[in-house]
XYZ file of C-alpha atoms in Angstrom:
234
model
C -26.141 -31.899 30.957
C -27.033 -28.029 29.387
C -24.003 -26.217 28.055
C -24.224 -22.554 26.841
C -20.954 -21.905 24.486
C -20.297 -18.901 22.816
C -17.305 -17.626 20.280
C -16.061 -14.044 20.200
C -12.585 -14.337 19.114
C -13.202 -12.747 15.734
C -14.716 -11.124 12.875
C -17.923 -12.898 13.556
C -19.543 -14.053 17.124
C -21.662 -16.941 17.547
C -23.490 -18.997 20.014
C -24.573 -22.801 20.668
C -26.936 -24.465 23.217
C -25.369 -28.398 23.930
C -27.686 -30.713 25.767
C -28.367 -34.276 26.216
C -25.299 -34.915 23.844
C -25.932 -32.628 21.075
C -25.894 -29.297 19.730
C -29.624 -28.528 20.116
C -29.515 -24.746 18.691
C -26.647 -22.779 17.280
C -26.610 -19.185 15.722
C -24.412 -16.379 14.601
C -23.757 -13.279 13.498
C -20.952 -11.531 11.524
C -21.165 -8.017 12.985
C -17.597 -6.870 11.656
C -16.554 -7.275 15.683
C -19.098 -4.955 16.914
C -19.488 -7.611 19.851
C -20.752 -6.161 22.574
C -23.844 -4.600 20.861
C -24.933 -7.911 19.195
C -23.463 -10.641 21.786
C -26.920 -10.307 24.525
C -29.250 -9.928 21.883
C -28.373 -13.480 19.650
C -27.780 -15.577 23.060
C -31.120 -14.058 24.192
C -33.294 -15.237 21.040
C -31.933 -18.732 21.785
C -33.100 -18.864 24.949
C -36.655 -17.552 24.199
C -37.007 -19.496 20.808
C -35.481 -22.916 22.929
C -37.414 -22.059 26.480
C -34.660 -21.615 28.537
C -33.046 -19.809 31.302
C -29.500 -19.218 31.984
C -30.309 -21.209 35.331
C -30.956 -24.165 33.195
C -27.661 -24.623 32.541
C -24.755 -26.581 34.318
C -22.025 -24.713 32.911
C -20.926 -22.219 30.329
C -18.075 -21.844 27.576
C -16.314 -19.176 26.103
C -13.180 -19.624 23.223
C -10.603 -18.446 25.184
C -7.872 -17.215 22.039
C -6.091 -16.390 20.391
C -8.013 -14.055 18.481
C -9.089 -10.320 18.508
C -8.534 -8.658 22.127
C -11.559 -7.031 22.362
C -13.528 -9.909 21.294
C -12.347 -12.058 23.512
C -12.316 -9.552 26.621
C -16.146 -9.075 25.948
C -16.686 -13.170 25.535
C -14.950 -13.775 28.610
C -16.187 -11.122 30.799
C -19.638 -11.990 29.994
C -19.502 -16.001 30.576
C -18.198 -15.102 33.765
C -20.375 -12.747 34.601
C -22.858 -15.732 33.823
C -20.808 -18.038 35.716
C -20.814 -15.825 39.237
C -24.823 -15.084 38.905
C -25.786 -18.301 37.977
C -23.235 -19.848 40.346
C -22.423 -22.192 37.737
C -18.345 -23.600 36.500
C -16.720 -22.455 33.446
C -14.917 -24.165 30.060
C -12.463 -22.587 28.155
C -11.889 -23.655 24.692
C -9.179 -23.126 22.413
C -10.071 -20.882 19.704
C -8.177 -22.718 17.119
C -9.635 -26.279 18.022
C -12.631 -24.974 17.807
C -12.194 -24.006 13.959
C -10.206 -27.274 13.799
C -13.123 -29.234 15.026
C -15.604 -26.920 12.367
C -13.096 -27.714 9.321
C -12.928 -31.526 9.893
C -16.505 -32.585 9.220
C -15.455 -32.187 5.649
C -11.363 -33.408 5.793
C -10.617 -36.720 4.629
C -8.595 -38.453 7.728
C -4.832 -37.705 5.661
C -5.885 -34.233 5.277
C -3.572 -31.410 7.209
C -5.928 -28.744 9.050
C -4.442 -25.426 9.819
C -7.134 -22.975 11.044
C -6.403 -19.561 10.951
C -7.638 -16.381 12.488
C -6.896 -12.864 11.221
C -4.070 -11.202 13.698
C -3.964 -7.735 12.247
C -0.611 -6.603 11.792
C 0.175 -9.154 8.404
C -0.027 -12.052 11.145
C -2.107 -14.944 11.154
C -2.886 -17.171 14.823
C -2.933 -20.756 13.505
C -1.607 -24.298 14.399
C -1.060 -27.612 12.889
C -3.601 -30.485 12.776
C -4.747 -34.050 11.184
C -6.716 -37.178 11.905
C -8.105 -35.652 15.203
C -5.027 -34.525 16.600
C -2.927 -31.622 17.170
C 0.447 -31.485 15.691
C 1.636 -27.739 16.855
C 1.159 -25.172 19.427
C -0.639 -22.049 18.783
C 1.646 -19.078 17.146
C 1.485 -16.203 15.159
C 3.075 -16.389 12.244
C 3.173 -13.532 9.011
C 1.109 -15.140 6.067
C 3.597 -15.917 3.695
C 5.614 -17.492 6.300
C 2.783 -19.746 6.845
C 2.097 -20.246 3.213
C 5.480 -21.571 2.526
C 5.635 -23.398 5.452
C 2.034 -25.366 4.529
C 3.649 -25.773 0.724
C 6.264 -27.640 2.040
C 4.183 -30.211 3.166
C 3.424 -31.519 0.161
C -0.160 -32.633 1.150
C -3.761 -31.489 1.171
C -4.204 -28.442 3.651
C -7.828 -27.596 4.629
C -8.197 -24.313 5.635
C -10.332 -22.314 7.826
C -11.148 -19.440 9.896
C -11.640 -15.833 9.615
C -7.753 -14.904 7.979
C -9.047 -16.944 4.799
C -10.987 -13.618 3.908
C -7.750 -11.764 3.301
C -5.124 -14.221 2.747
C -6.867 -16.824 0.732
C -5.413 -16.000 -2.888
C -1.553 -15.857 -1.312
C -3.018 -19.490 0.343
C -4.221 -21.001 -3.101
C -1.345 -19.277 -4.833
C 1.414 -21.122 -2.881
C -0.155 -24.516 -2.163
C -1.536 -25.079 -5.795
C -3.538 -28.041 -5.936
C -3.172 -29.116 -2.598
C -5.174 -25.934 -1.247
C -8.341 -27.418 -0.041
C -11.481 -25.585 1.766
C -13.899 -27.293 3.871
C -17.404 -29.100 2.082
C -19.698 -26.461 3.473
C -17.301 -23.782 2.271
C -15.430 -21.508 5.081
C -17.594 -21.168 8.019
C -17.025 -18.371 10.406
C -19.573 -19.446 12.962
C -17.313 -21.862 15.566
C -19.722 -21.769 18.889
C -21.317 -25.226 17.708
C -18.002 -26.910 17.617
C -16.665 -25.238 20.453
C -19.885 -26.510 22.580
C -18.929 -29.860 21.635
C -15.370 -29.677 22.671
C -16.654 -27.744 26.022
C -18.971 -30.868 27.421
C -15.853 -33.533 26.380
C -13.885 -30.929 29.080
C -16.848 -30.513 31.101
C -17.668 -34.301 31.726
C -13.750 -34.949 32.186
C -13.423 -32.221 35.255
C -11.754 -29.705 33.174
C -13.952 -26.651 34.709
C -12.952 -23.603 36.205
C -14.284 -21.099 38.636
C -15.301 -17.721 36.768
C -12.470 -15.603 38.120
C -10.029 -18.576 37.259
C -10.732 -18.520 33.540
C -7.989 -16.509 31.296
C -7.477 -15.651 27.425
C -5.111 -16.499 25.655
C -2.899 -13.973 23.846
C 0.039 -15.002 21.850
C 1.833 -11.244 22.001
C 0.987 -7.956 23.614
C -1.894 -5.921 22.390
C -1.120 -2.626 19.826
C -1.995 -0.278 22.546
C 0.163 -2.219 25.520
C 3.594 -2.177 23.328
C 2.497 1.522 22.664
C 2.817 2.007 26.240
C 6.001 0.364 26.675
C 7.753 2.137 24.396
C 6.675 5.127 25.323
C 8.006 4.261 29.534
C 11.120 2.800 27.749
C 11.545 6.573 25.972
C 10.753 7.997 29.120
């Protein structure tokens, strides 16, 4: 089984080919979000530098959210685009499992995960996990909230995910010692993990057909509640 994942959901983009059980190639690039100019061109060097075509494959992924609106419009509009040529199903995969899945090679098995992905607006996207499993739906939640929330536990947190790059000295300030990163530092590159998650889904039925495959966003976008406050003034 050949699985082409990719991850647009934030700062940085990044994509992984998954066959015969493993991650065979993975790359990335943190473009600042400038997505749809640098998407094509990364997917296409794997290809060429792992001799494949995007009829090789038997299905293809996309992190589905939450995360950055435009990212995740050009992520998903391309896999399906993909998906319809190619005739070929679709995964989603939670963005936040994905950077869950990332963070863990380096947790010990008592250690909390949250990941966390930058929101705008002072708001984080994160959830709750540890020993494998997940422990709280996806939310957005203002940092400090979150910060005193994860004190509270009174445990190791490992952290991860693109939010760390503002919000990491209110993190460390707040859970003191028990502020942990993962071994290979915070990685921004999630497409590897989220290829892994995508064949578990993929060889348990959990496919969709292109047009069936949906983001998830956690509130409106800045422009949409624009909008609605201007027809509510109206």
């Amino acid at each position: 089984m050949k699985l082409l994942a990719i991850d647009t959901s934030g700062r940085a983009l990044s994509a992984a080919i998954f066959a015969e059980g493993e991650v065979l190639a993975s790359g990335g690039v943190d473009s600042g979000r400038n997505h749809s100019l640098e998407l094509l061109p990364l997917v296409d060097d794997l290809l060429r530098h792992n001799h494949l075509t995007f009829a090789d494959f038997d299905a293809f992924a996309a992190t589905v959210g939450p995360g950055s609106f435009t990212g995740l419009r050009i992520g998903l509009a391309t896999v399906k685009a993909w998906g319809q040529a190619c005739g070929k199903p679709l995964v989603g995969v939670s963005t936040l499992d994905a950077i869950a899945a990332t963070a863990a090679g380096g947790a010990e098995a008592a250690d909390y995960i949250a990941p966390i992905c930058d929101a705008r607006r002072n708001e984080v996207y994160t959830a709750l996990y540890r020993g494998g499993e997940r422990l709280s739906p996806d939310r957005a939640v203002g940092p400090d909230t979150l910060a005193r929330e994860l004190a509270r536990l009174n445990q190791p947190v490992l952290l991860a995910g693109d939010a760390l790059l503002t919000y990491e000295p209110l993190l460390r300030r707040e859970l003191k010692d028990n502020f942990r990163l993962p071994a290979q530092g915070n990685q921004l590159f999630f497409a590897a993990a989220a290829a892994r998650l995508a064949a578990v889904q993929y060889l348990a039925g959990a496919v969709v057909e292109p047009a069936a495959l949906l983001p998830v966003y956690l509130r409106l976008s800045e422009a949409e509640e624009k909008r609605l406050e201007a027809e509510r003034r109206a």
